[in-house]
Short mmCIF file of C-alpha atoms in Angstrom, two decimals:
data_model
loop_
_atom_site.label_atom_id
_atom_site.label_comp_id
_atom_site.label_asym_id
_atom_site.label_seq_id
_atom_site.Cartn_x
_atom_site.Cartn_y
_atom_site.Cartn_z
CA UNK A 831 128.40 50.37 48.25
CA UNK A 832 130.04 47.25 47.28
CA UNK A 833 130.89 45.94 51.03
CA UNK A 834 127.11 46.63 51.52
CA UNK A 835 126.08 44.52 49.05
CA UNK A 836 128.71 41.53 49.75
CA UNK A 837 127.09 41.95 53.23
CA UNK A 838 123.63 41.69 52.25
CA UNK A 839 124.42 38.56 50.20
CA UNK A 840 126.29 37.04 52.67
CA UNK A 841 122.86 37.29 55.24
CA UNK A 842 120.80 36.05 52.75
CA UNK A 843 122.33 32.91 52.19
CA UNK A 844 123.04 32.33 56.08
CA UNK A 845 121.29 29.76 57.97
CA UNK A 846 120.21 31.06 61.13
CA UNK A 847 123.32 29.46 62.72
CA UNK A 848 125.35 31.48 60.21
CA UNK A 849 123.64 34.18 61.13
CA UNK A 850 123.73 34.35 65.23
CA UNK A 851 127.90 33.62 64.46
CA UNK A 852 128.27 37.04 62.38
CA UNK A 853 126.51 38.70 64.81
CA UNK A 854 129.12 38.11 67.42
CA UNK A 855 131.89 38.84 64.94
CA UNK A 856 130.14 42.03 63.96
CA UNK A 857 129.69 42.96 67.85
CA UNK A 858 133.66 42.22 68.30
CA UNK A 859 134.59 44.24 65.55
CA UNK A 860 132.94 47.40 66.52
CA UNK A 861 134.23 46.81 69.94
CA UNK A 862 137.79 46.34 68.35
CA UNK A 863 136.63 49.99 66.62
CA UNK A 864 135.21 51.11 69.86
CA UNK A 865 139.14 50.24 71.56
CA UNK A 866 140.48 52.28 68.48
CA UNK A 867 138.43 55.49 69.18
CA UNK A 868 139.22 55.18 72.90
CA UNK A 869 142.60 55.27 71.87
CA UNK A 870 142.71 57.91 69.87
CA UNK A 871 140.51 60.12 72.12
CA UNK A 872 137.60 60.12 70.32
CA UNK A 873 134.39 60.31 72.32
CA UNK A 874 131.97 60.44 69.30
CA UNK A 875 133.56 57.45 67.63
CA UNK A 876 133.36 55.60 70.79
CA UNK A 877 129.99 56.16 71.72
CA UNK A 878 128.99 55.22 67.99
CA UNK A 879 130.58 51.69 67.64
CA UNK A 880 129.83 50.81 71.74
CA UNK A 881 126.43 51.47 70.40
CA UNK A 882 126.21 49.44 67.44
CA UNK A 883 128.02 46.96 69.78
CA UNK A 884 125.46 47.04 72.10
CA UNK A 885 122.32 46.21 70.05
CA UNK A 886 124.20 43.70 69.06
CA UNK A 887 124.30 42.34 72.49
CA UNK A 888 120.72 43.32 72.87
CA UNK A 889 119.64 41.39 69.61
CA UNK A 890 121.41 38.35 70.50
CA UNK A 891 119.68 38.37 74.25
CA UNK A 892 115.91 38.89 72.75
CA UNK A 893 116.73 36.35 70.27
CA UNK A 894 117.57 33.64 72.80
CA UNK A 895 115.03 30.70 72.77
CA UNK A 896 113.83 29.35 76.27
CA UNK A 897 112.13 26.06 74.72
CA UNK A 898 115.27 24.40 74.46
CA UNK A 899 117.18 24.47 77.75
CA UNK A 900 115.48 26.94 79.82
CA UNK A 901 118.11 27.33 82.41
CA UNK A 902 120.79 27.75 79.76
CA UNK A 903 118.70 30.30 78.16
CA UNK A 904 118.16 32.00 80.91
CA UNK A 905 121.97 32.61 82.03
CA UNK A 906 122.68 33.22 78.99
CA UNK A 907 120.82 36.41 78.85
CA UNK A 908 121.57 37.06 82.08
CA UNK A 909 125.09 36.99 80.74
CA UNK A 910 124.13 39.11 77.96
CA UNK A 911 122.47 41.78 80.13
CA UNK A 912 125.85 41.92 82.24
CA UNK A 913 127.94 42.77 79.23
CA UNK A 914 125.33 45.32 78.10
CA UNK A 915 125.82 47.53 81.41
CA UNK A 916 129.50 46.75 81.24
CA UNK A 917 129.42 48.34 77.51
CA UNK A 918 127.17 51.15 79.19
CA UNK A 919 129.82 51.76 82.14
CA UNK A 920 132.42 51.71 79.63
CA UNK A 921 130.83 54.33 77.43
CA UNK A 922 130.17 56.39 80.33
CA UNK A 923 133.85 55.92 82.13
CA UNK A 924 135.67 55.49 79.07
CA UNK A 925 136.77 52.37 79.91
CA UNK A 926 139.04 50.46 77.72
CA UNK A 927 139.07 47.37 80.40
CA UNK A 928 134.95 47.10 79.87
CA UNK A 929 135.39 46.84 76.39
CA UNK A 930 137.47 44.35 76.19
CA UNK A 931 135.93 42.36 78.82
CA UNK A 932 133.00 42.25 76.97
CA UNK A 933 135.04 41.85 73.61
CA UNK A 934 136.72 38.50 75.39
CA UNK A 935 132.51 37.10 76.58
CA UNK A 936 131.83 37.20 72.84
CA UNK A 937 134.90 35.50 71.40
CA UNK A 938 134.15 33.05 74.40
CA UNK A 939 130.51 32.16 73.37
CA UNK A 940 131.13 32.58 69.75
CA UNK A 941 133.57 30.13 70.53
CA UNK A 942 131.43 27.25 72.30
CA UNK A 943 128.81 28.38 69.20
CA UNK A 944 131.25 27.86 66.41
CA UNK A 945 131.82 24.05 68.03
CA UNK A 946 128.48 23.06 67.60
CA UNK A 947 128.40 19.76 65.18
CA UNK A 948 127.14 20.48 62.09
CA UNK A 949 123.78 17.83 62.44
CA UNK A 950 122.91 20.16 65.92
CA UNK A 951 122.88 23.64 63.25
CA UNK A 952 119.68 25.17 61.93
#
């Protein structure tokens, strides 16, 4: 109850920079959960958190805005759409490679997001 709450503060005083950066910590942690479950040979808990991971993913593609650099945009959610079959192939194969393949894309655009000056933030 509490962490729900400390959550649900924490998003509503987020600027949407803020915001688009917890997503890809929230997506790495339930892929860190997702490594975890495939580890302890649990298929249920897997398929849960590569879920969650997933509309993650998903959110953060349908989110992306084309008026600002089209091109970019536009590999970036081609990027995005890889690492939501990977996460589907790695549900499906129980694949702790995919996983953390996709696990490494986020930290790698969260990354390039997290250097963005300050006067370039929403």
């Amino acid at each position: 109850s509490y962490k729900t709450v400390g959550a649900q503060s924490a998003i509503d005083v987020a600027n949407p920079h803020r915001l688009i950066a917890m997503l890809f910590g929230g997506a790495r942690d339930k892929l860190t959960l997702a490594l975890a479950a495939i580890e302890r040979e649990d298929p249920a808990e897997k398929g849960v958190e590569i879920s969650k991971a997933l509309g993650i993913v998903e959110y953060l593609r349908v989110s992306l805005d084309p008026g600002i650099d089209s091109e970019f945009s536009s590999q970036l959610a081609d990027l995005y759409s890889y690492m939501e079959r990977r996460l589907l192939e790695a549900n499906l194969e129980n694949d702790p490679s995919k996983v953390e393949e996709v696990r490494n894309l986020l930290a790698e655009i969260e990354e390039g997001w997290n250097g963005i000056p300050e006067e370039y933030r929403a």
